[in-house]
């Protein structure tokens, strides 16, 4: 009986340890580190170039990317080029306005920062969507030729459990050939 209990305990410890492992996922021109317990999905957002989830843990992440040219063209086609500037600030303003119109936000925190040398606007908030209380982390990132929208979310009552891994996922986002990151790494190693 002791051997069975020890075996079960050992399996539990191993499964807890492996759940913290991160795997680098490569998509198009970017990469991101995700926990190995997330699985690929195609049900979260039809525009996303990356979609991963774990239904049991209630943890989700998507990345949507579009060229700066596509963004500027969309402004013109929709007649809103006078409302939103054709730069990163306009991109952030348009998407955050759209997000506020679709999700009831509470306890919102915004932060201008850099992720791997790229200009980023982070927005963290509690929200209500389809009757569920959700905790969101959204990052708008400016690449050389594209804008990226990273969104990760979980149930609000799982925020404490997942907030750290959500931070790790978002902060790991990088372009495959990011010259800014290479310069930063070289400067740190000197």
Coordinates of N, CA and C in Angstrom, one line a residue, residues 18-27 30-41 50-53 59-63 150-152 165-166 168-170 172-173:
X18 N 6.1 19.3 -14.6 CA 6.0 19.5 -16.1 C 5.0 20.5 -16.5
X19 N 4.1 20.9 -15.7 CA 3.1 21.9 -16.1 C 3.7 23.2 -16.2
X20 N 4.8 23.5 -15.6 CA 5.5 24.8 -15.6 C 6.5 24.9 -16.8
X21 N 6.6 23.8 -17.5 CA 7.6 23.9 -18.7 C 7.0 24.7 -19.8
X22 N 7.9 25.5 -20.4 CA 7.5 26.3 -21.5 C 8.1 25.7 -22.8
X23 N 7.4 25.9 -23.9 CA 7.8 25.5 -25.2 C 7.7 26.7 -26.1
X24 N 8.7 26.9 -27.0 CA 8.7 28.0 -27.9 C 7.9 27.6 -29.1
X25 N 6.9 28.3 -29.5 CA 6.1 28.1 -30.6 C 6.5 29.1 -31.7
X26 N 6.7 28.7 -32.9 CA 7.1 29.5 -34.0 C 5.9 29.7 -35.0
X27 N 5.5 30.9 -35.3 CA 4.4 31.1 -36.2 C 4.8 32.3 -37.1
X30 N 7.1 35.4 -36.0 CA 7.3 35.6 -34.6 C 7.3 34.3 -33.8
X31 N 7.7 34.4 -32.6 CA 7.8 33.2 -31.7 C 7.3 33.6 -30.3
X32 N 6.8 32.7 -29.6 CA 6.3 32.9 -28.2 C 6.4 31.7 -27.4
X33 N 6.7 31.8 -26.1 CA 6.8 30.7 -25.2 C 5.4 30.4 -24.5
X34 N 5.0 29.2 -24.6 CA 3.7 28.8 -24.1 C 3.9 27.6 -23.2
X35 N 3.1 27.4 -22.1 CA 3.2 26.2 -21.3 C 2.8 25.0 -22.1
X36 N 3.5 23.9 -21.8 CA 3.2 22.7 -22.6 C 1.8 22.1 -22.4
X37 N 1.1 22.5 -21.4 CA -0.2 22.0 -21.2 C -1.3 22.7 -22.1
X38 N -0.9 23.8 -22.8 CA -1.8 24.4 -23.8 C -1.9 23.6 -25.1
X39 N -3.0 23.5 -25.7 CA -3.2 22.8 -26.9 C -3.6 23.8 -28.0
X40 N -3.2 23.5 -29.2 CA -3.6 24.3 -30.4 C -5.1 24.3 -30.5
X41 N -5.7 25.4 -30.9 CA -7.1 25.5 -31.1 C -7.4 26.2 -32.5
X50 N -2.3 32.6 -34.1 CA -2.0 31.7 -33.1 C -3.2 31.6 -32.1
X51 N -3.6 30.4 -31.8 CA -4.7 30.1 -30.8 C -4.3 28.9 -30.0
X52 N -4.2 29.0 -28.7 CA -3.9 27.9 -27.8 C -4.9 28.0 -26.6
X53 N -5.2 26.9 -26.0 CA -6.1 26.8 -24.9 C -5.9 25.6 -24.0
X59 N -7.5 28.5 -19.5 CA -6.5 29.5 -19.9 C -6.4 29.5 -21.4
X60 N -6.3 30.7 -22.0 CA -6.4 30.9 -23.4 C -5.4 32.0 -23.8
X61 N -5.0 31.9 -25.1 CA -4.1 32.9 -25.7 C -4.3 32.9 -27.2
X62 N -4.4 34.1 -27.7 CA -4.4 34.3 -29.2 C -3.4 35.4 -29.6
X63 N -2.9 35.4 -30.8 CA -2.2 36.5 -31.4 C -2.8 36.8 -32.7
X150 N -1.7 40.6 -28.8 CA -1.7 39.4 -27.9 C -2.8 39.5 -26.9
X151 N -3.6 38.5 -26.8 CA -4.6 38.5 -25.7 C -4.6 37.1 -25.0
X152 N -4.5 37.2 -23.7 CA -4.6 36.0 -22.9 C -5.6 36.2 -21.8
X165 N 2.0 32.9 -15.3 CA 2.3 32.3 -16.6 C 1.8 33.2 -17.7
X166 N 0.7 33.9 -17.5 CA 0.2 34.9 -18.5 C 1.3 36.0 -18.8
X168 N 4.5 35.6 -18.3 CA 5.6 35.0 -19.0 C 5.3 34.8 -20.5
X169 N 4.1 34.4 -20.8 CA 3.7 34.2 -22.2 C 3.9 35.5 -23.0
X170 N 3.2 36.6 -22.4 CA 3.2 37.9 -23.1 C 4.7 38.4 -23.2
X172 N 7.4 36.9 -23.4 CA 8.3 36.1 -24.3 C 8.1 36.4 -25.7
X173 N 7.1 37.1 -26.1 CA 6.8 37.4 -27.5 C 8.0 38.1 -28.2

